[in-house]
PDB file of C-alpha atoms in Angstrom:
ATOM      1  CA  MET A   1     -51.928  26.838 -10.396  1.00 58.00           C
ATOM      2  CA  LYS A   2     -48.751  28.483  -9.114  1.00 60.00           C
ATOM      3  CA  LYS A   3     -48.629  26.056  -6.177  1.00 59.00           C
ATOM      4  CA  LYS A   4     -49.002  23.131  -8.600  1.00 60.00           C
ATOM      5  CA  ILE A   5     -46.110  24.392 -10.721  1.00 57.00           C
ATOM      6  CA  VAL A   6     -43.902  24.755  -7.636  1.00 50.00           C
ATOM      7  CA  CYS A   7     -44.763  21.225  -6.538  1.00 52.00           C
ATOM      8  CA  THR A   8     -43.971  19.884 -10.012  1.00 54.00           C
ATOM      9  CA  ILE A   9     -40.604  21.638 -10.018  1.00 53.00           C
ATOM     10  CA  LEU A  10     -39.785  20.245  -6.564  1.00 49.00           C
ATOM     11  CA  VAL A  11     -40.716  16.724  -7.686  1.00 51.00           C
ATOM     12  CA  LEU A  12     -38.524  17.082 -10.774  1.00 49.00           C
ATOM     13  CA  LEU A  13     -35.613  18.375  -8.708  1.00 48.00           C
ATOM     14  CA  PHE A  14     -36.036  15.535  -6.231  1.00 52.00           C
ATOM     15  CA  GLY A  15     -36.126  13.037  -9.079  1.00 46.00           C
ATOM     16  CA  CYS A  16     -32.993  14.538 -10.607  1.00 44.00           C
ATOM     17  CA  GLY A  17     -31.282  14.319  -7.228  1.00 44.00           C
ATOM     18  CA  ILE A  18     -32.159  10.641  -6.933  1.00 49.00           C
ATOM     19  CA  ALA A  19     -30.988   9.974 -10.486  1.00 43.00           C
ATOM     20  CA  PHE A  20     -27.703  11.772  -9.886  1.00 43.00           C
ATOM     21  CA  SER A  21     -27.097   9.881  -6.633  1.00 44.00           C
ATOM     22  CA  ALA A  22     -27.892   6.590  -8.346  1.00 43.00           C
ATOM     23  CA  TYR A  23     -25.437   7.441 -11.128  1.00 41.00           C
ATOM     24  CA  GLN A  24     -22.716   8.284  -8.612  1.00 44.00           C
ATOM     25  CA  ILE A  25     -23.251   4.968  -6.802  1.00 49.00           C
ATOM     26  CA  TYR A  26     -23.185   3.113 -10.121  1.00 45.00           C
ATOM     27  CA  LYS A  27     -19.985   4.902 -11.110  1.00 49.00           C
ATOM     28  CA  ILE A  28     -18.271   3.985  -7.833  1.00 53.00           C
ATOM     29  CA  PHE A  29     -19.186   0.304  -8.068  1.00 55.00           C
ATOM     30  CA  HIS A  30     -18.312   0.205 -11.764  1.00 58.00           C
ATOM     31  CA  GLU A  31     -14.849   1.583 -10.979  1.00 77.00           C
ATOM     32  CA  TYR A  32     -14.444  -0.973  -8.194  1.00 72.00           C
ATOM     33  CA  GLU A  33     -15.269  -3.789 -10.592  1.00 83.00           C
ATOM     34  CA  GLU A  34     -13.064  -2.363 -13.336  1.00 88.00           C
ATOM     35  CA  GLY A  35     -10.134  -1.981 -10.963  1.00 81.00           C
ATOM     36  CA  GLN A  36     -10.488  -5.492  -9.582  1.00 88.00           C
ATOM     37  CA  SER A  37     -10.732  -6.887 -13.103  1.00 92.00           C
ATOM     38  CA  VAL A  38      -7.500  -5.202 -14.199  1.00 93.00           C
ATOM     39  CA  TYR A  39      -5.561  -6.489 -11.186  1.00 96.00           C
ATOM     40  CA  GLU A  40      -7.073  -9.962 -11.465  1.00 94.00           C
ATOM     41  CA  ASP A  41      -5.913 -10.080 -15.084  1.00 94.00           C
ATOM     42  CA  LEU A  42      -2.353  -9.470 -13.869  1.00 95.00           C
ATOM     43  CA  SER A  43      -2.478 -12.743 -11.933  1.00 90.00           C
ATOM     44  CA  GLU A  44      -1.344 -14.578 -15.057  1.00 94.00           C
ATOM     45  CA  TYR A  45       2.064 -12.952 -14.545  1.00 96.00           C
ATOM     46  CA  VAL A  46       2.263 -14.023 -10.900  1.00 96.00           C
ATOM     47  CA  GLU A  47       2.706 -17.504  -9.489  1.00 95.00           C
ATOM     48  CA  LEU A  48       1.802 -17.487  -5.818  1.00 91.00           C
ATOM     49  CA  PRO A  49       3.489 -20.015  -3.542  1.00 83.00           C
ATOM     50  CA  ASP A  50       1.718 -23.120  -2.341  1.00 77.00           C
ATOM     51  CA  LYS A  51       1.746 -23.760   1.372  1.00 63.00           C
ATOM     52  CA  PRO A  52       4.246 -26.582   1.795  1.00 51.00           C
ATOM     53  CA  ASP A  53       5.029 -28.093   5.164  1.00 48.00           C
ATOM     54  CA  ALA A  54       8.655 -27.056   4.773  1.00 40.00           C
ATOM     55  CA  PRO A  55       9.338 -23.794   2.867  1.00 40.00           C
ATOM     56  CA  ASP A  56      12.329 -24.081   0.618  1.00 43.00           C
ATOM     57  CA  ILE A  57      13.725 -20.678  -0.354  1.00 40.00           C
ATOM     58  CA  PRO A  58      15.867 -18.721   2.103  1.00 40.00           C
ATOM     59  CA  THR A  59      15.097 -15.165   3.099  1.00 41.00           C
ATOM     60  CA  VAL A  60      17.267 -12.473   1.496  1.00 40.00           C
ATOM     61  CA  GLY A  61      19.526 -10.766   3.997  1.00 41.00           C
ATOM     62  CA  GLN A  62      21.150 -11.773   7.247  1.00 39.00           C
ATOM     63  CA  PRO A  63      19.125 -13.056  10.198  1.00 41.00           C
ATOM     64  CA  GLU A  64      19.303 -11.452  13.591  1.00 46.00           C
ATOM     65  CA  SER A  65      22.142 -12.616  15.827  1.00 36.00           C
ATOM     66  CA  GLY A  66      21.184 -15.880  17.499  1.00 35.00           C
ATOM     67  CA  GLU A  67      18.299 -16.511  15.118  1.00 40.00           C
ATOM     68  CA  SER A  68      18.089 -19.436  12.750  1.00 34.00           C
ATOM     69  CA  GLU A  69      17.584 -18.328   9.176  1.00 40.00           C
ATOM     70  CA  GLU A  70      13.900 -18.284   8.315  1.00 59.00           C
ATOM     71  CA  LEU A  71      12.835 -19.905   5.063  1.00 81.00           C
ATOM     72  CA  ILE A  72      10.327 -18.260   2.742  1.00 89.00           C
ATOM     73  CA  THR A  73       8.661 -19.529  -0.413  1.00 89.00           C
ATOM     74  CA  TRP A  74       8.516 -16.545  -2.745  1.00 95.00           C
ATOM     75  CA  PRO A  75       5.920 -15.675  -5.376  1.00 96.00           C
ATOM     76  CA  GLN A  76       7.295 -15.801  -8.902  1.00 97.00           C
ATOM     77  CA  ILE A  77       6.774 -12.526 -10.776  1.00 98.00           C
ATOM     78  CA  ASP A  78       7.204 -12.097 -14.521  1.00 98.00           C
ATOM     79  CA  PHE A  79       8.605  -8.589 -14.380  1.00 98.00           C
ATOM     80  CA  GLU A  80       9.597  -8.645 -18.048  1.00 98.00           C
ATOM     81  CA  ALA A  81       6.008  -9.206 -19.151  1.00 98.00           C
ATOM     82  CA  LEU A  82       4.682  -6.672 -16.647  1.00 98.00           C
ATOM     83  CA  SER A  83       7.133  -4.050 -17.896  1.00 98.00           C
ATOM     84  CA  GLN A  84       5.644  -4.485 -21.359  1.00 97.00           C
ATOM     85  CA  ILE A  85       2.288  -3.452 -19.885  1.00 97.00           C
ATOM     86  CA  ASN A  86       3.775  -0.574 -17.889  1.00 98.00           C
ATOM     87  CA  SER A  87       7.443   0.359 -17.849  1.00 98.00           C
ATOM     88  CA  ASP A  88       6.858   2.268 -14.587  1.00 98.00           C
ATOM     89  CA  ILE A  89       6.897  -0.986 -12.618  1.00 98.00           C
ATOM     90  CA  VAL A  90       9.509  -1.109  -9.856  1.00 98.00           C
ATOM     91  CA  GLY A  91       8.329  -4.036  -7.756  1.00 98.00           C
ATOM     92  CA  TRP A  92       5.577  -6.212  -6.364  1.00 98.00           C
ATOM     93  CA  ILE A  93       4.178  -6.329  -2.822  1.00 98.00           C
ATOM     94  CA  TYR A  94       2.604  -9.415  -1.280  1.00 98.00           C
ATOM     95  CA  LEU A  95       1.021 -10.043   2.119  1.00 97.00           C
ATOM     96  CA  GLU A  96      -0.084 -13.637   2.489  1.00 94.00           C
ATOM     97  CA  GLY A  97      -3.710 -14.100   3.477  1.00 91.00           C
ATOM     98  CA  SER A  98      -4.752 -10.595   2.422  1.00 95.00           C
ATOM     99  CA  GLU A  99      -5.812  -8.597  -0.633  1.00 94.00           C
ATOM    100  CA  ILE A 100      -2.341  -7.028  -0.790  1.00 97.00           C
ATOM    101  CA  ASN A 101      -0.863  -8.668  -3.868  1.00 97.00           C
ATOM    102  CA  TYR A 102      -0.107  -5.854  -6.294  1.00 98.00           C
ATOM    103  CA  PRO A 103       2.444  -4.364  -8.662  1.00 98.00           C
ATOM    104  CA  ILE A 104       4.266  -1.229  -7.537  1.00 98.00           C
ATOM    105  CA  ALA A 105       4.695   1.627 -10.002  1.00 98.00           C
ATOM    106  CA  GLN A 106       6.581   4.907  -9.811  1.00 98.00           C
ATOM    107  CA  SER A 107       5.776   8.113 -11.660  1.00 98.00           C
ATOM    108  CA  GLU A 108       7.451  11.498 -11.919  1.00 97.00           C
ATOM    109  CA  ASP A 109       4.962  12.833  -9.371  1.00 98.00           C
ATOM    110  CA  ASN A 110       2.891  11.519  -6.466  1.00 98.00           C
ATOM    111  CA  SER A 111      -0.494  12.231  -8.023  1.00 98.00           C
ATOM    112  CA  TYR A 112      -0.689  10.210 -11.251  1.00 98.00           C
ATOM    113  CA  TYR A 113      -1.211   6.770  -9.693  1.00 98.00           C
ATOM    114  CA  LEU A 114      -3.772   8.081  -7.244  1.00 98.00           C
ATOM    115  CA  LYS A 115      -6.263   7.962 -10.127  1.00 97.00           C
ATOM    116  CA  HIS A 116      -4.734   5.505 -12.586  1.00 98.00           C
ATOM    117  CA  LEU A 117      -4.567   1.726 -12.503  1.00 98.00           C
ATOM    118  CA  PHE A 118      -1.382  -0.171 -13.291  1.00 98.00           C
ATOM    119  CA  ASP A 119      -2.370  -0.319 -16.967  1.00 97.00           C
ATOM    120  CA  LYS A 120      -2.653   3.506 -16.828  1.00 97.00           C
ATOM    121  CA  SER A 121      -6.418   3.533 -17.322  1.00 97.00           C
ATOM    122  CA  SER A 122      -8.228   6.226 -15.335  1.00 96.00           C
ATOM    123  CA  ASN A 123      -9.758   4.816 -12.159  1.00 97.00           C
ATOM    124  CA  SER A 124     -10.097   6.039  -8.566  1.00 95.00           C
ATOM    125  CA  SER A 125      -8.740   2.729  -7.234  1.00 95.00           C
ATOM    126  CA  GLY A 126      -5.322   3.839  -8.411  1.00 97.00           C
ATOM    127  CA  CYS A 127      -2.168   1.755  -8.101  1.00 98.00           C
ATOM    128  CA  ILE A 128       0.297   1.055  -5.316  1.00 98.00           C
ATOM    129  CA  PHE A 129       3.158   3.458  -6.018  1.00 98.00           C
ATOM    130  CA  LEU A 130       6.593   4.428  -4.765  1.00 98.00           C
ATOM    131  CA  ASP A 131       7.238   8.022  -3.732  1.00 98.00           C
ATOM    132  CA  CYS A 132       8.730   9.967  -6.637  1.00 98.00           C
ATOM    133  CA  ARG A 133      11.508  11.232  -4.340  1.00 98.00           C
ATOM    134  CA  ASN A 134      12.795   7.694  -3.818  1.00 98.00           C
ATOM    135  CA  GLY A 135      15.195   5.661  -5.882  1.00 97.00           C
ATOM    136  CA  SER A 136      13.405   2.892  -7.736  1.00 97.00           C
ATOM    137  CA  ASP A 137      15.713   0.217  -6.278  1.00 96.00           C
ATOM    138  CA  PHE A 138      14.587   0.710  -2.641  1.00 97.00           C
ATOM    139  CA  THR A 139      18.114   1.472  -1.456  1.00 96.00           C
ATOM    140  CA  ASP A 140      17.189   4.805   0.160  1.00 97.00           C
ATOM    141  CA  ARG A 141      17.300   5.197   3.913  1.00 97.00           C
ATOM    142  CA  HIS A 142      13.521   5.731   3.876  1.00 98.00           C
ATOM    143  CA  SER A 143      11.262   4.628   1.015  1.00 98.00           C
ATOM    144  CA  ILE A 144       7.505   5.254   0.958  1.00 98.00           C
ATOM    145  CA  LEU A 145       4.689   3.312  -0.697  1.00 98.00           C
ATOM    146  CA  TYR A 146       1.192   4.767  -1.119  1.00 98.00           C
ATOM    147  CA  GLY A 147      -2.114   3.022  -1.732  1.00 98.00           C
ATOM    148  CA  HIS A 148      -5.794   3.843  -1.349  1.00 97.00           C
ATOM    149  CA  HIS A 149      -7.937   2.549   1.508  1.00 97.00           C
ATOM    150  CA  MET A 150     -10.748   1.241  -0.691  1.00 95.00           C
ATOM    151  CA  LYS A 151     -14.154   0.528   0.826  1.00 91.00           C
ATOM    152  CA  ASN A 152     -14.302  -2.834  -0.974  1.00 93.00           C
ATOM    153  CA  GLY A 153     -11.222  -4.018   0.919  1.00 93.00           C
ATOM    154  CA  THR A 154      -8.754  -3.769  -1.952  1.00 95.00           C
ATOM    155  CA  MET A 155      -5.443  -1.927  -2.366  1.00 97.00           C
ATOM    156  CA  PHE A 156      -4.029  -0.893   1.058  1.00 98.00           C
ATOM    157  CA  SER A 157      -7.280  -1.306   3.043  1.00 97.00           C
ATOM    158  CA  GLU A 158      -5.791  -4.304   4.858  1.00 96.00           C
ATOM    159  CA  LEU A 159      -3.219  -2.060   6.526  1.00 98.00           C
ATOM    160  CA  ASP A 160      -5.982  -0.861   8.831  1.00 97.00           C
ATOM    161  CA  SER A 161      -5.914  -4.301  10.470  1.00 98.00           C
ATOM    162  CA  TYR A 162      -2.442  -3.534  11.830  1.00 98.00           C
ATOM    163  CA  LYS A 163      -4.097  -1.311  14.426  1.00 98.00           C
ATOM    164  CA  SER A 164      -4.619  -4.604  16.251  1.00 97.00           C
ATOM    165  CA  GLN A 165      -1.795  -6.367  18.130  1.00 98.00           C
ATOM    166  CA  GLU A 166      -3.358  -9.690  17.212  1.00 98.00           C
ATOM    167  CA  TYR A 167      -3.184  -8.952  13.488  1.00 98.00           C
ATOM    168  CA  TYR A 168       0.413  -7.773  13.734  1.00 98.00           C
ATOM    169  CA  ASP A 169       1.394 -10.933  15.625  1.00 98.00           C
ATOM    170  CA  ALA A 170      -0.064 -13.017  12.787  1.00 97.00           C
ATOM    171  CA  HIS A 171       1.449 -10.881   9.995  1.00 97.00           C
ATOM    172  CA  PRO A 172       4.844  -9.518  11.114  1.00 98.00           C
ATOM    173  CA  GLN A 173       6.324  -9.637   7.615  1.00 97.00           C
ATOM    174  CA  ILE A 174       5.396  -8.467   4.121  1.00 98.00           C
ATOM    175  CA  LEU A 175       7.229  -9.543   0.975  1.00 98.00           C
ATOM    176  CA  LEU A 176       8.693  -7.020  -1.451  1.00 98.00           C
ATOM    177  CA  LEU A 177       9.894  -8.315  -4.796  1.00 98.00           C
ATOM    178  CA  THR A 178      11.834  -6.334  -7.399  1.00 98.00           C
ATOM    179  CA  PRO A 179      13.314  -7.226 -10.785  1.00 97.00           C
ATOM    180  CA  GLU A 180      16.761  -7.349  -9.162  1.00 96.00           C
ATOM    181  CA  GLN A 181      16.164  -8.816  -5.706  1.00 96.00           C
ATOM    182  CA  ASN A 182      13.596 -10.026  -3.197  1.00 97.00           C
ATOM    183  CA  TYR A 183      13.231  -8.458   0.242  1.00 97.00           C
ATOM    184  CA  VAL A 184      11.390  -9.021   3.483  1.00 98.00           C
ATOM    185  CA  ILE A 185       9.675  -6.068   5.126  1.00 98.00           C
ATOM    186  CA  GLU A 186       9.917  -6.749   8.862  1.00 98.00           C
ATOM    187  CA  ILE A 187       7.171  -4.639  10.417  1.00 98.00           C
ATOM    188  CA  PHE A 188       8.011  -2.805  13.648  1.00 98.00           C
ATOM    189  CA  ALA A 189       5.534   0.098  14.017  1.00 98.00           C
ATOM    190  CA  GLY A 190       2.233   1.467  12.765  1.00 98.00           C
ATOM    191  CA  TYR A 191       0.315   4.551  13.818  1.00 98.00           C
ATOM    192  CA  VAL A 192      -2.294   7.107  12.782  1.00 98.00           C
ATOM    193  CA  ALA A 193      -0.655  10.296  11.504  1.00 98.00           C
ATOM    194  CA  SER A 194      -1.759  13.728  10.426  1.00 97.00           C
ATOM    195  CA  VAL A 195      -0.640  14.976   7.026  1.00 96.00           C
ATOM    196  CA  GLN A 196       1.311  17.641   8.924  1.00 96.00           C
ATOM    197  CA  ASP A 197       3.439  14.978  10.661  1.00 97.00           C
ATOM    198  CA  ASP A 198       6.948  13.975   9.592  1.00 97.00           C
ATOM    199  CA  ALA A 199       5.911  10.413   8.686  1.00 98.00           C
ATOM    200  CA  TRP A 200       6.847  11.016   5.030  1.00 98.00           C
ATOM    201  CA  GLN A 201      10.240  12.611   5.641  1.00 98.00           C
ATOM    202  CA  THR A 202      12.905  11.239   3.309  1.00 97.00           C
ATOM    203  CA  GLU A 203      15.938  13.379   4.200  1.00 96.00           C
ATOM    204  CA  PHE A 204      17.636  13.308   7.592  1.00 97.00           C
ATOM    205  CA  GLY A 205      20.529  15.444   8.784  1.00 94.00           C
ATOM    206  CA  SER A 206      22.330  12.621  10.562  1.00 96.00           C
ATOM    207  CA  GLY A 207      22.047   9.053  11.778  1.00 95.00           C
ATOM    208  CA  ALA A 208      21.018  10.415  15.176  1.00 96.00           C
ATOM    209  CA  ASP A 209      18.156  12.375  13.588  1.00 97.00           C
ATOM    210  CA  PHE A 210      17.004   9.247  11.790  1.00 98.00           C
ATOM    211  CA  GLU A 211      17.179   7.199  14.988  1.00 97.00           C
ATOM    212  CA  ASP A 212      15.100   9.815  16.822  1.00 98.00           C
ATOM    213  CA  TRP A 213      12.538   9.679  14.023  1.00 98.00           C
ATOM    214  CA  LEU A 214      12.372   5.887  14.309  1.00 98.00           C
ATOM    215  CA  ASN A 215      11.960   6.018  18.084  1.00 97.00           C
ATOM    216  CA  ARG A 216       9.085   8.493  17.813  1.00 98.00           C
ATOM    217  CA  ALA A 217       7.330   6.150  15.390  1.00 98.00           C
ATOM    218  CA  ILE A 218       7.756   3.214  17.776  1.00 98.00           C
ATOM    219  CA  GLU A 219       6.402   5.269  20.689  1.00 98.00           C
ATOM    220  CA  ARG A 220       3.235   6.030  18.700  1.00 98.00           C
ATOM    221  CA  SER A 221       2.736   2.496  17.434  1.00 98.00           C
ATOM    222  CA  CYS A 222      -0.620   0.730  17.800  1.00 98.00           C
ATOM    223  CA  PHE A 223       1.176  -2.554  18.460  1.00 98.00           C
ATOM    224  CA  THR A 224       4.381  -3.727  20.106  1.00 98.00           C
ATOM    225  CA  SER A 225       7.178  -5.379  18.129  1.00 98.00           C
ATOM    226  CA  ASN A 226      10.224  -7.211  19.451  1.00 95.00           C
ATOM    227  CA  MET A 227      12.307  -5.825  16.598  1.00 94.00           C
ATOM    228  CA  THR A 228      14.078  -2.499  17.113  1.00 94.00           C
ATOM    229  CA  PRO A 229      15.476  -0.973  13.898  1.00 97.00           C
ATOM    230  CA  ALA A 230      18.889   0.655  13.791  1.00 96.00           C
ATOM    231  CA  ALA A 231      19.834   3.962  12.181  1.00 96.00           C
ATOM    232  CA  THR A 232      21.806   1.941   9.611  1.00 97.00           C
ATOM    233  CA  ASP A 233      18.734  -0.015   8.483  1.00 97.00           C
ATOM    234  CA  ARG A 234      16.724   0.728   5.370  1.00 98.00           C
ATOM    235  CA  ILE A 235      13.137   1.571   6.279  1.00 98.00           C
ATOM    236  CA  ILE A 236       9.974   1.470   4.217  1.00 98.00           C
ATOM    237  CA  THR A 237       6.649   3.115   5.100  1.00 98.00           C
ATOM    238  CA  LEU A 238       3.325   1.916   3.701  1.00 98.00           C
ATOM    239  CA  SER A 239       0.826   4.795   3.764  1.00 98.00           C
ATOM    240  CA  THR A 240      -2.944   4.874   3.323  1.00 98.00           C
ATOM    241  CA  CYS A 241      -5.956   6.927   4.401  1.00 97.00           C
ATOM    242  CA  SER A 242      -7.466   6.539   7.852  1.00 97.00           C
ATOM    243  CA  TYR A 243     -10.651   8.045   9.245  1.00 95.00           C
ATOM    244  CA  GLU A 244     -10.051   9.002  12.862  1.00 96.00           C
ATOM    245  CA  PHE A 245     -10.023  12.681  11.876  1.00 97.00           C
ATOM    246  CA  ASN A 246      -9.832  14.874   8.785  1.00 96.00           C
ATOM    247  CA  ASN A 247      -6.800  14.034   6.615  1.00 95.00           C
ATOM    248  CA  ALA A 248      -5.744  11.173   8.868  1.00 98.00           C
ATOM    249  CA  ARG A 249      -3.338   8.583   7.492  1.00 98.00           C
ATOM    250  CA  PHE A 250      -2.245   5.185   8.759  1.00 98.00           C
ATOM    251  CA  VAL A 251       1.443   4.532   8.277  1.00 98.00           C
ATOM    252  CA  LEU A 252       3.056   1.118   8.679  1.00 98.00           C
ATOM    253  CA  LEU A 253       6.825   0.975   9.050  1.00 98.00           C
ATOM    254  CA  GLY A 254       9.156  -1.920   8.413  1.00 98.00           C
ATOM    255  CA  ARG A 255      12.819  -2.714   8.004  1.00 98.00           C
ATOM    256  CA  ILE A 256      13.860  -3.942   4.548  1.00 97.00           C
ATOM    257  CA  TYR A 257      16.346  -6.796   4.481  1.00 95.00           C
TER     258      TYR A 257
END
């Protein structure tokens, strides 16, 4: 009798374990679907460019010496309408041919948007967000954007592809749009970092210190770029989780112009 009771208890515990695991899986996929639905609904405020034979809108900023000015067709973002949904919006990031096509928010801390969507609903997909230490106009020497590496390929998962030279060669630029101005992010380095590294440093003692920091990033890069940033450039880092070791991060660096 006692053996039968023990067996019954073990079966019940096993069944509870299966039920709990099933619930956790359901919860994860439900959050994925909910997150995708929220961001898909935002598409009504975004008009993505067609792919004309001859792009028609010039890039913001000055081209490199000796270069002809590259032309870019920009997405059209209704920032006024988006600010009615969430006044924390500071920009929009777009990488053609990828899932990266999201609003950028900024909170008073760097934890809120880890677990909240752009509409501020609770969800582990989170929102792409600007470091709370940065100015919202992207004029700092070093600005940082964070986004989750979601297993369904959304948010900043695509950044992982920059570990390949081939992917970088095909996607050397990312577009950053703000209510005031549009910018190109010209990618020049990407590497796997530990959370103890200085990849998220925002204050530098001098231009020489900043230049040293840039050079160290280039030395660690997974790919080679022909563009070398200067200490006078504005730099942006896109940061997401990576899985080479515990608390690994992949950081992608670009010059804003």
